[in-house]
Short mmCIF file of C-alpha atoms and ligand atoms in Angstrom, two decimals:
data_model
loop_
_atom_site.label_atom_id
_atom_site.label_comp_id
_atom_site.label_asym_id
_atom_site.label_seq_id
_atom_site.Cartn_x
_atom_site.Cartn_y
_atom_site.Cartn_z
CA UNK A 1 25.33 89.35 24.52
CA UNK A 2 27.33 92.48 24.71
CA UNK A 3 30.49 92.08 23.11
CA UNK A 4 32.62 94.50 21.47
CA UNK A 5 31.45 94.86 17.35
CA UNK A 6 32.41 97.92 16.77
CA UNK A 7 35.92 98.08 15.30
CA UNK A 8 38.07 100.83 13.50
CA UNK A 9 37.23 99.32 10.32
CA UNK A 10 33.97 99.35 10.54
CA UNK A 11 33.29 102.72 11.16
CA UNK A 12 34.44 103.63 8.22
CA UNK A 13 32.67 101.77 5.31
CA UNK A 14 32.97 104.11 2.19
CA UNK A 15 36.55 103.36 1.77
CA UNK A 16 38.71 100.19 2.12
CA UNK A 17 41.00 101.70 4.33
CA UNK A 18 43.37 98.76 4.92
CA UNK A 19 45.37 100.53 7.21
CA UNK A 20 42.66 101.02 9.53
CA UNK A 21 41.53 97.12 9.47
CA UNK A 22 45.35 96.47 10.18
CA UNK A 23 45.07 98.20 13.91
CA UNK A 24 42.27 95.24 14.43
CA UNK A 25 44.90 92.82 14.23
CA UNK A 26 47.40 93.42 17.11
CA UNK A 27 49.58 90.49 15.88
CA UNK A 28 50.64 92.33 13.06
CA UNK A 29 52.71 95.10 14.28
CA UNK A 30 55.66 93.14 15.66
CA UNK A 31 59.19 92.69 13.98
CA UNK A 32 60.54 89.37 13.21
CA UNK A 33 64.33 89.38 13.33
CA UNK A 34 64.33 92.82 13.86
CA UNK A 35 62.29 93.18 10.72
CA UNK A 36 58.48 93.85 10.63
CA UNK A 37 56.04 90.45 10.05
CA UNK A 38 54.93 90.76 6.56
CA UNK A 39 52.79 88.20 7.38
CA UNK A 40 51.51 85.91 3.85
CA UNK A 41 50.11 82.32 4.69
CA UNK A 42 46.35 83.43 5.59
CA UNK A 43 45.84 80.00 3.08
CA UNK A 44 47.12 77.62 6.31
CA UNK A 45 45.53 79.89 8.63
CA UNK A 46 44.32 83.87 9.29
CA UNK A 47 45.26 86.01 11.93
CA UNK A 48 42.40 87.48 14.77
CA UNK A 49 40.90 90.72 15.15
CA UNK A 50 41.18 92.11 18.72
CA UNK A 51 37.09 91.84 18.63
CA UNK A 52 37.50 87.98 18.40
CA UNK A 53 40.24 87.82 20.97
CA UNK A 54 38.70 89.75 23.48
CA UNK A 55 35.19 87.73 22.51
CA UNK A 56 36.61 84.66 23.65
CA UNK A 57 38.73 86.14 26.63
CA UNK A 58 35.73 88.08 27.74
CA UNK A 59 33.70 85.02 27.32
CA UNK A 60 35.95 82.78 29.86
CA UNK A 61 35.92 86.11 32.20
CA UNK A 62 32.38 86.25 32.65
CA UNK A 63 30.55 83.77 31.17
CA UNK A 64 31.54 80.29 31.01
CA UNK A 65 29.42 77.25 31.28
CA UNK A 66 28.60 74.40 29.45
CA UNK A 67 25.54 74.70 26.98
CA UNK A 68 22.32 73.36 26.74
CA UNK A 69 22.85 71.18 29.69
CA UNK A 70 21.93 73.56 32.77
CA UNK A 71 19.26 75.37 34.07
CA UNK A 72 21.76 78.23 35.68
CA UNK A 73 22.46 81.59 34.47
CA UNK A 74 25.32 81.37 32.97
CA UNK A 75 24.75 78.25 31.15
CA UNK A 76 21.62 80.00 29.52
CA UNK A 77 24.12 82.50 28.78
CA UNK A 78 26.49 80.44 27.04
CA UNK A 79 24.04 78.88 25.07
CA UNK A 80 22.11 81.58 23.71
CA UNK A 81 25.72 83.17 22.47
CA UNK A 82 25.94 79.68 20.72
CA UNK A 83 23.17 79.62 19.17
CA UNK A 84 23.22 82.83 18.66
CA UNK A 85 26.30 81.96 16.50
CA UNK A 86 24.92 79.59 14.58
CA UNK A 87 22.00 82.34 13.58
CA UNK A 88 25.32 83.80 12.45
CA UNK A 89 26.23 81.27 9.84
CA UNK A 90 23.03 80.40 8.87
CA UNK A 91 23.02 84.07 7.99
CA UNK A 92 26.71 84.23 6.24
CA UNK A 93 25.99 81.05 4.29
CA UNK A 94 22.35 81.99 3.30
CA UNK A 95 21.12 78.70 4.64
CA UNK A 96 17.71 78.02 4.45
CA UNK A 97 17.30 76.64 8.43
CA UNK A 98 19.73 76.52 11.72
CA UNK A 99 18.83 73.16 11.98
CA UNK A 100 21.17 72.94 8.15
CA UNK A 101 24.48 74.07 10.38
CA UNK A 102 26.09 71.62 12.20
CA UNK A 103 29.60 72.74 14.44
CA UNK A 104 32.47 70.55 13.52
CA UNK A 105 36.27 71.00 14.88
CA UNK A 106 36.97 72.35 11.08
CA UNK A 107 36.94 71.38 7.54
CA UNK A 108 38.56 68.12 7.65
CA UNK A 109 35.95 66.88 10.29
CA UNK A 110 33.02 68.31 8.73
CA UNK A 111 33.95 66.05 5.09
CA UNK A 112 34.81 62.96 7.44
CA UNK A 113 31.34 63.37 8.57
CA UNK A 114 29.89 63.27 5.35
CA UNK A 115 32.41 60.70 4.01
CA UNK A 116 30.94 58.62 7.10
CA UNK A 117 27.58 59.09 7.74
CA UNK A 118 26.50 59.73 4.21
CA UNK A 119 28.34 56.47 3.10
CA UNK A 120 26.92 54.35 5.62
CA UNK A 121 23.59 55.10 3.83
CA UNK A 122 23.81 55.79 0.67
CA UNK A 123 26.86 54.22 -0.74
CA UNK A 124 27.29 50.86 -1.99
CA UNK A 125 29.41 48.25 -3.94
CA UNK A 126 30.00 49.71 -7.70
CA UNK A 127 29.23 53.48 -7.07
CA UNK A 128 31.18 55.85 -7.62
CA UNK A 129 32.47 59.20 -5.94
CA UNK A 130 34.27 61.78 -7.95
CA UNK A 131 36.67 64.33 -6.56
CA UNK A 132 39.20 66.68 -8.69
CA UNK A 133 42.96 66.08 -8.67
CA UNK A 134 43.17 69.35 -6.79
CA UNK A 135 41.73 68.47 -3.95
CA UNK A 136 42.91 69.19 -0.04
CA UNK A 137 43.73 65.97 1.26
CA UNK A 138 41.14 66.54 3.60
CA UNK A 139 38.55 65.98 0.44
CA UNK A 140 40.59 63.11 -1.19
CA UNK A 141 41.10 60.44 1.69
CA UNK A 142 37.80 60.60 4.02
CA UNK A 143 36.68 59.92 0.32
CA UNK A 144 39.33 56.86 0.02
CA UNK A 145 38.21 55.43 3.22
CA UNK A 146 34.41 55.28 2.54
CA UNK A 147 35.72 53.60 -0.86
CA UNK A 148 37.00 50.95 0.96
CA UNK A 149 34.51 50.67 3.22
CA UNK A 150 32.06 50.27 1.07
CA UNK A 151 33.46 48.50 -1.87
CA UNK A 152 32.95 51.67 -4.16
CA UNK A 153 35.40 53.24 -6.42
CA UNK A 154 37.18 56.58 -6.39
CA UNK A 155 37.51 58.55 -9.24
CA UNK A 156 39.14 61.68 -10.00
CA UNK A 157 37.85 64.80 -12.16
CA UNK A 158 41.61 66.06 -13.67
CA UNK A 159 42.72 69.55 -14.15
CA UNK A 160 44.89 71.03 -16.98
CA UNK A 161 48.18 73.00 -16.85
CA UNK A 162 46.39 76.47 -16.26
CA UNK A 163 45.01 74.73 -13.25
CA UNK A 164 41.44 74.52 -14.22
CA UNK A 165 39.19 71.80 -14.06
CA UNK A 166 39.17 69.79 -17.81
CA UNK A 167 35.01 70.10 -18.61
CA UNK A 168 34.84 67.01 -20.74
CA UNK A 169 36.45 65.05 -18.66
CA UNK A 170 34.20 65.60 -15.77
CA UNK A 171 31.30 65.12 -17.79
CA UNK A 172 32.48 61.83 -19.36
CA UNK A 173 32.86 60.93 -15.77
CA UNK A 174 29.49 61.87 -14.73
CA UNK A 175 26.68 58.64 -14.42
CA UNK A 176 23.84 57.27 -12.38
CA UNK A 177 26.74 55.34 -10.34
CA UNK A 178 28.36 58.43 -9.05
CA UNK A 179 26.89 59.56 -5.39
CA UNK A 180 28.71 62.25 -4.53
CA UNK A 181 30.78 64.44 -5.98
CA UNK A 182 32.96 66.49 -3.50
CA UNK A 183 35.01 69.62 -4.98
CA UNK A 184 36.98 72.49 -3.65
CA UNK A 185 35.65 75.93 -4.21
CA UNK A 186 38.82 77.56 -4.20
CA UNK A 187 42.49 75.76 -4.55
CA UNK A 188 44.82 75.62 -1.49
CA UNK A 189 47.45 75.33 -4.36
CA UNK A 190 46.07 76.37 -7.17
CA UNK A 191 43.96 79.38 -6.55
CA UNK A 192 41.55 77.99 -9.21
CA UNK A 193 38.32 79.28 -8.32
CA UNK A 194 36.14 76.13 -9.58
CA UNK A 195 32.56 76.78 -11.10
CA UNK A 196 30.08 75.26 -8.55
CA UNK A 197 27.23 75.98 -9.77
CA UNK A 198 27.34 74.65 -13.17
CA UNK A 199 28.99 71.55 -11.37
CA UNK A 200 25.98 71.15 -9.19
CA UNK A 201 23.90 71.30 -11.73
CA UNK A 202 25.62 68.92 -13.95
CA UNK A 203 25.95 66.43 -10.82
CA UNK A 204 22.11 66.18 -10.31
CA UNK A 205 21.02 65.56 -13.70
CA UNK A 206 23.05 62.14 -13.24
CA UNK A 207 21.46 61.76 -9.31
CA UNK A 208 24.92 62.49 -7.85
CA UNK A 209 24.98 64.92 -4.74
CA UNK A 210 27.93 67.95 -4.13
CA UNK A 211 30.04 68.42 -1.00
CA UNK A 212 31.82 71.97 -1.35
CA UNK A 213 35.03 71.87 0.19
CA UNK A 214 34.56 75.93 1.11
CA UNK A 215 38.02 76.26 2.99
CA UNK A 216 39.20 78.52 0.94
CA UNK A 217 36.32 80.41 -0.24
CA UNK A 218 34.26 82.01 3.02
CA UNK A 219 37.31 84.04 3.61
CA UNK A 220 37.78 85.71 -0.25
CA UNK A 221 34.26 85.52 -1.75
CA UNK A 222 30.74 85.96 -0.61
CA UNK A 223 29.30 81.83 -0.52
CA UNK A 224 25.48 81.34 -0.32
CA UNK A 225 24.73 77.69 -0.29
CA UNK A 226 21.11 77.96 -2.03
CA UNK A 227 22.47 79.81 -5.17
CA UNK A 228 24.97 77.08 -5.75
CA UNK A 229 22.56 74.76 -4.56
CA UNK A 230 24.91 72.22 -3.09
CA UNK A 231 24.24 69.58 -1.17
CA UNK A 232 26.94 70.31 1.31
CA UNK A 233 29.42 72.39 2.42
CA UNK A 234 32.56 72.60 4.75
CA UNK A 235 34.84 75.55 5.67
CA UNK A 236 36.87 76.23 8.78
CA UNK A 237 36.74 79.10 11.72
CA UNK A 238 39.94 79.76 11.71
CA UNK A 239 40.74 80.76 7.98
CA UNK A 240 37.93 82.89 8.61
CA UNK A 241 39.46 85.00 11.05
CA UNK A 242 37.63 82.98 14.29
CA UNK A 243 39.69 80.64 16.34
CA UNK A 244 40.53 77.16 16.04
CA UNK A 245 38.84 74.41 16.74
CA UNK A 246 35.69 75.27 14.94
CA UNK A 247 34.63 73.74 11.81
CA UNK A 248 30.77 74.19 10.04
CA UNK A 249 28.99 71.71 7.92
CA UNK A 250 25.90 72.61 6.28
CA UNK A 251 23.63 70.12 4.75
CA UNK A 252 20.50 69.43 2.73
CA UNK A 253 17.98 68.43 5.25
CA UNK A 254 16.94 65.64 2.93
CA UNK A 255 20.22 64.10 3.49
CA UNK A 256 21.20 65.50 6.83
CA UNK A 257 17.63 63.52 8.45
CA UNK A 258 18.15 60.31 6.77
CA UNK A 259 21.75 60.46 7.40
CA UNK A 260 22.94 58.01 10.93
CA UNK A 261 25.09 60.08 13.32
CA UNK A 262 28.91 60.22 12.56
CA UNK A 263 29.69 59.88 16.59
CA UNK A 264 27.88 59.29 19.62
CA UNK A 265 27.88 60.49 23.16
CA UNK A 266 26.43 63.82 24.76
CA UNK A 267 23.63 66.16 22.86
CA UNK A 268 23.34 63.85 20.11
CA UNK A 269 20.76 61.55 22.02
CA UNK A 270 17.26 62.43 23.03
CA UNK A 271 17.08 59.48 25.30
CA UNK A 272 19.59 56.31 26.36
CA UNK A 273 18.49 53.27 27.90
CA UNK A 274 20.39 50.09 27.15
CA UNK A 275 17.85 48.64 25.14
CA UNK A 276 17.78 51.54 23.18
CA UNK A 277 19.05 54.95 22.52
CA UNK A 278 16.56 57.54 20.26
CA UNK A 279 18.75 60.28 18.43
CA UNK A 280 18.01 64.01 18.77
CA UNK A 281 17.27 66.05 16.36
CA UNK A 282 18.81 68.48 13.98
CA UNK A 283 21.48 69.75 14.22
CA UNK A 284 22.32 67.99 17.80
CA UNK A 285 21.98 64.74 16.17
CA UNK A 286 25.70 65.38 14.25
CA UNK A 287 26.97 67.07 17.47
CA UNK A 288 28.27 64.55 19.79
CA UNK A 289 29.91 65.63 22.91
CA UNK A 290 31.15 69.37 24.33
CA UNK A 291 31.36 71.13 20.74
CA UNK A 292 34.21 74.46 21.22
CA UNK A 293 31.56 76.57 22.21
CA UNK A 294 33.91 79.05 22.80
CA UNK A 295 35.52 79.07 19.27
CA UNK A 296 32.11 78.51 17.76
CA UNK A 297 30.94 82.14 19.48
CA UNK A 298 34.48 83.27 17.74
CA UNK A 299 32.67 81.71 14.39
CA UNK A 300 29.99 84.51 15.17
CA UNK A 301 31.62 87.03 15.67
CA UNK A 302 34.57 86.97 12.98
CA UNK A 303 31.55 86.70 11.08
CA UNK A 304 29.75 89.93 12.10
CA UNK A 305 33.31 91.56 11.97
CA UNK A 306 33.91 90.39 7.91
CA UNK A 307 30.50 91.48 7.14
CA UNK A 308 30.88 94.91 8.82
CA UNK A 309 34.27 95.50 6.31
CA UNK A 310 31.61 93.77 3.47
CA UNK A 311 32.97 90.72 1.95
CA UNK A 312 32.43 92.36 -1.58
CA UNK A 313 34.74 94.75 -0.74
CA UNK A 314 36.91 92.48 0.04
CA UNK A 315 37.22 90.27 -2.57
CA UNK A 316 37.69 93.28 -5.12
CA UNK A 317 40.89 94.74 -2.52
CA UNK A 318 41.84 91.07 -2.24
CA UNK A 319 41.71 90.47 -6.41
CA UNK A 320 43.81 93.73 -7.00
CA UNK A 321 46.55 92.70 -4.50
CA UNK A 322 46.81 88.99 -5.89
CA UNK A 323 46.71 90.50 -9.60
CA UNK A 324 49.68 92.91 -8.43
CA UNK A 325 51.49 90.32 -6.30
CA UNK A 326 50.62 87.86 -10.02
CA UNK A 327 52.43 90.30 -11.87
CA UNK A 328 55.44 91.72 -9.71
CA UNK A 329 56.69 87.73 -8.79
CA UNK A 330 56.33 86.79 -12.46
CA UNK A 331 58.52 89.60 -13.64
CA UNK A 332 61.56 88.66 -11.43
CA UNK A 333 61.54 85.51 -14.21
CA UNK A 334 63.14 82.27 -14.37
CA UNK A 335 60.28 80.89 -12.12
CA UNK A 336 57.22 78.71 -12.56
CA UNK A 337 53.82 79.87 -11.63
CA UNK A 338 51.23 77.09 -10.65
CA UNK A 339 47.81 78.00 -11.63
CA UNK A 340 46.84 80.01 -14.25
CA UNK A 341 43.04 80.17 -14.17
CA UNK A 342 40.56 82.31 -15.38
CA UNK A 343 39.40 82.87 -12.38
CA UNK A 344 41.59 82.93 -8.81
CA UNK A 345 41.23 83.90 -4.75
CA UNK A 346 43.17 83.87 -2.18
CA UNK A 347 46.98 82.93 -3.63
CA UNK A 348 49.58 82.46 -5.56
CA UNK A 349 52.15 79.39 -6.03
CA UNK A 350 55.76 79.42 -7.55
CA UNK A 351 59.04 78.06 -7.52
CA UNK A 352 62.05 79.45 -8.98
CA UNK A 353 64.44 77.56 -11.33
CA UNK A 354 66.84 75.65 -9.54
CA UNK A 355 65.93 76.75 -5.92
CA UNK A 356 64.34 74.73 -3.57
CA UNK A 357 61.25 75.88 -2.49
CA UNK A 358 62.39 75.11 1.18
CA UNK A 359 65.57 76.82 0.74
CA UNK A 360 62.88 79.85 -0.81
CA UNK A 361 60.93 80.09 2.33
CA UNK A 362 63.40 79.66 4.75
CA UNK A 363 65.54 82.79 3.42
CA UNK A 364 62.39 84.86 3.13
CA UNK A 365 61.40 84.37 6.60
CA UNK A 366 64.80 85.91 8.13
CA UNK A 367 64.05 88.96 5.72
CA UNK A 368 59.96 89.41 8.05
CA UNK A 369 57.96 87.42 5.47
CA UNK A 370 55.71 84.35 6.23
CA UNK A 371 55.21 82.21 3.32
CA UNK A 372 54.26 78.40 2.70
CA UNK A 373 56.67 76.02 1.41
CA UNK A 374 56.06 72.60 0.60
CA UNK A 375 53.11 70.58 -0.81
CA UNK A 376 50.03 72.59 0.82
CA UNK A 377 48.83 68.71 1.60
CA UNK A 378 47.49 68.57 -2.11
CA UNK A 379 50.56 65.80 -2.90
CA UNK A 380 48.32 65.18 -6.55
CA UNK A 381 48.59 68.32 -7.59
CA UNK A 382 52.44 68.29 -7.32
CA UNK A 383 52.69 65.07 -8.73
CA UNK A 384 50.72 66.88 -11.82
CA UNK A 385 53.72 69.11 -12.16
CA UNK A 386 56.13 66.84 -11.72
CA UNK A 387 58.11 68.79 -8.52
CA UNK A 388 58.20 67.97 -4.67
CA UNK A 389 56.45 71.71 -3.24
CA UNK A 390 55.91 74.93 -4.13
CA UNK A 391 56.50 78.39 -2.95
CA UNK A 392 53.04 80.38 -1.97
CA UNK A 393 51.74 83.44 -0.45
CA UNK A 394 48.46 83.74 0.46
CA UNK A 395 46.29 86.81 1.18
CA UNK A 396 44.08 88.48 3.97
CA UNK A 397 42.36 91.59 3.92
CA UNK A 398 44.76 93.13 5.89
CA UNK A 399 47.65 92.57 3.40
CA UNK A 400 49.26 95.50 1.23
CA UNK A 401 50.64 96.52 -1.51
CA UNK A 402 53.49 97.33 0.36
CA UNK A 403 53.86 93.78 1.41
CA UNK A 404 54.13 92.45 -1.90
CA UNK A 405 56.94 95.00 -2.50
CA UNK A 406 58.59 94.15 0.55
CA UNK A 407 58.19 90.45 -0.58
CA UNK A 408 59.56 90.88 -4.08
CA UNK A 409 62.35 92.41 -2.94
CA UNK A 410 62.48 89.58 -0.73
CA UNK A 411 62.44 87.22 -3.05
CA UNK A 412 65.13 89.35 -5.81
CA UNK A 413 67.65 89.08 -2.88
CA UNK A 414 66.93 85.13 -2.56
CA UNK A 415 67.28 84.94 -6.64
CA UNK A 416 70.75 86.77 -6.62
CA UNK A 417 71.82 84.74 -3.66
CA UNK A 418 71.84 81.85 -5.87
N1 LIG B 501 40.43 72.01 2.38
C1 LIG B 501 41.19 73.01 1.92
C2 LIG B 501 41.00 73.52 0.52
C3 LIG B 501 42.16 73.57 2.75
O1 LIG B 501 42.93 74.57 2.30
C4 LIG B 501 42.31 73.08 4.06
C5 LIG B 501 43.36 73.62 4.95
O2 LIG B 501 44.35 74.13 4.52
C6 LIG B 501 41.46 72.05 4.50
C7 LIG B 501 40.54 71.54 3.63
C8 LIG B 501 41.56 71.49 5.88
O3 LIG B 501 41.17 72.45 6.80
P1 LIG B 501 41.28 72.14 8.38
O4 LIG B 501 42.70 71.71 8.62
O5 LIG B 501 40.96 73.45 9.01
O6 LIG B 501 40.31 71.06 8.68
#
């Protein structure tokens, strides 16, 4: 299909020339009480290139049908762009098969899947699944409810002050009981960025397979499911610069085939009768009903538009800006920073001495800039520290150094406020 790929960023690819990616994004350039949008919670969600809105406008102007359910034109039109999107994330993923990606409304859904489906068959009285105590709440209670289900038992990998996972206790935690382990990739609160791989590996000498909870990760870092060699793994569309509405699982087919379906209904059957209904295949067979086409074509093409900027390139602009923005917030003093690893993407979490992190955000926001308040639903994680929310800003590829100046000066005028 010919949409629009070709974007001021991309046509220049020697240098990261942020100010040129910022023209993609026509929601920046606006004031916000009479000040411009310094716009830093790309954690809860990212904004859109003009190549993705005018995908999915474009798409309702001229092409919109339901897929894989007519024989008509457009219909073949609309589902070869889906499909065509799925190519996409089989690509950005590194998955071996497109039969491995299955649509989902986001992250959340994509786990409950698992949580579900995966339970119903493999899960039983005494086993065990692990998560960390820095998990979304979208990886903790799916997790819960299959526990209770089931009759198995929850147990929780804990992290130390710095905010990084503690080694021996996951491996002390580790035994032929434990069926899944399911683990962020990158902290909503934290910024940890957790060591998959070696937690993979650990998790399969003991039997035990990995859910990735890749929210946070697609966006800042390049993710390739058969290096990491995970068993699953969830992100969203729209922290990924795509619209809502659009989630992707990808699975092991090993799992994915023996696995029942999580819903039922439309494109996940190959044939009903009332004596009995045969499933289809994969992926349909986890796709139950009219999947967000429309968003999942957005998938594809915020997708395309990442790759075209390179997500290496990213990740080093993004590092510098979080080191800087690390640095320039801890210097104002008498605050607490939350998370300390090694290694971090994507954010950074604080909260001043004796200033709520409410009051924090809500001053901020009358000086242009958009930050998160609050408990980032990982409640554990501020029950760790002992404190009801935290103050974070979160980064995009369109954010600059600029920004973080405009926020710590922000954030001085908040401090001498009080
Ligand atoms: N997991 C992590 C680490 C997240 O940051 C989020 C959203 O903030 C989610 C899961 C849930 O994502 P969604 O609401 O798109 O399903």
């Amino acid at each position: 299909m010919a949409y629009p790929t070709q974007t001021a960023a991309m046509e220049d690819l020697d240098t990261f020339d942020v100010q040129r990616i910022r023209e993609d994004f026509p929601i920046l350039h606006q004031k916000v009480y009479g000040k411009p949008l310094v716009y830093l919670d790309n954690g809860a969600t990212t904004q859109k290139p003009s190549v993705v809105i005018d995908t999915i406008a474009d798409f309702y102007r001229q092409r919109n049908s339901n897929i894989h359910r007519g024989v008509h034109y457009l219909s073949d039109q609309a589902t070869t762009a889906f499909e065509d999107a799925r190519k996409t994330v089989r690509r950005f993923i590194n998955a071996p098969h497109e039969r491995q990606i299955i649509f989902t409304r986001g992250t959340t859904e994509s786990i409950n899947l698992v949580a579900f489906s995966f339970g119903e068959r493999f899960v039983n009285a005494g086993d065990e699944i692990l998560v960390s105590e820095m998990e979304h709440h979208s990886n903790i209670v799916p997790w819960q409810m299959l526990c209770e289900r089931r009759g198995a038992k929850l147990r929780v990998i804990p992290f130390d002050d710095k905010g990084e996972l503690v080694w021996e206790k996951f491996e002390e935690l580790l035994n032929p009981r434990v069926k899944m382990v399911a683990i962020t990739f990158v902290s909503n609160s934290l910024g940890t960025v957790n060591p998959i791989a070696r937690i993979v590996e650990k998790a399969h000498a003991v039997g035990a397979a990995v859910l990735v909870d890749a929210a946070q990760a697609v966006q800042h870092k390049v993710v390739d499911v058969q290096a990491l060699d995970c068993d699953f793994l969830a992100f969203s569309g729209h922290k990924v610069y795509a619209s809502t509405g659009i989630g992707v699982l990808y699975g092991k087919e090993k799992w994915l085939e023996r696995m029942p379906p999580y819903q039922g209904g439309g494109d996940m059957i190959k044939s009903v009768s009332f004596e009995k209904t045969v499933f289809n295949e994969l992926p349909f067979k986890f796709e139950a009903g009219t999947v967000d086409y429309v968003a999942a074509i957005s998938l594809g093409t915020a997708i395309d538009y990442l790759e075209g900027i390179g997500l290496e390139r990213v990740e080093a602009y993004e590092d510098q800006l979080l080191r800087y923005a690390t640095e320039r917030i801890t210097s104002l003093g008498d605050l607490r920073l939350f998370g300390q690893a090694r290694e971090k993407a994507g954010s950074v979490s604080f909260l001043f001495d004796g200033i709520h992190h409410y009051d924090t955000g809500l001053m901020v926001d009358k000086m242009g800039v958009a930050l998160r308040t609050g408990t980032h639903c990982t409640e554990p994680v501020m029950q760790h520290f002992g404190v009801t929310g935290t103050v974070r800003a979160s980064f995009a590829l369109y954010n600059t150094f600029e920004e973080i100046d405009i926020l710590v000066e922000a954030l001085a005028r908040v401090k001498r406020m009080f």
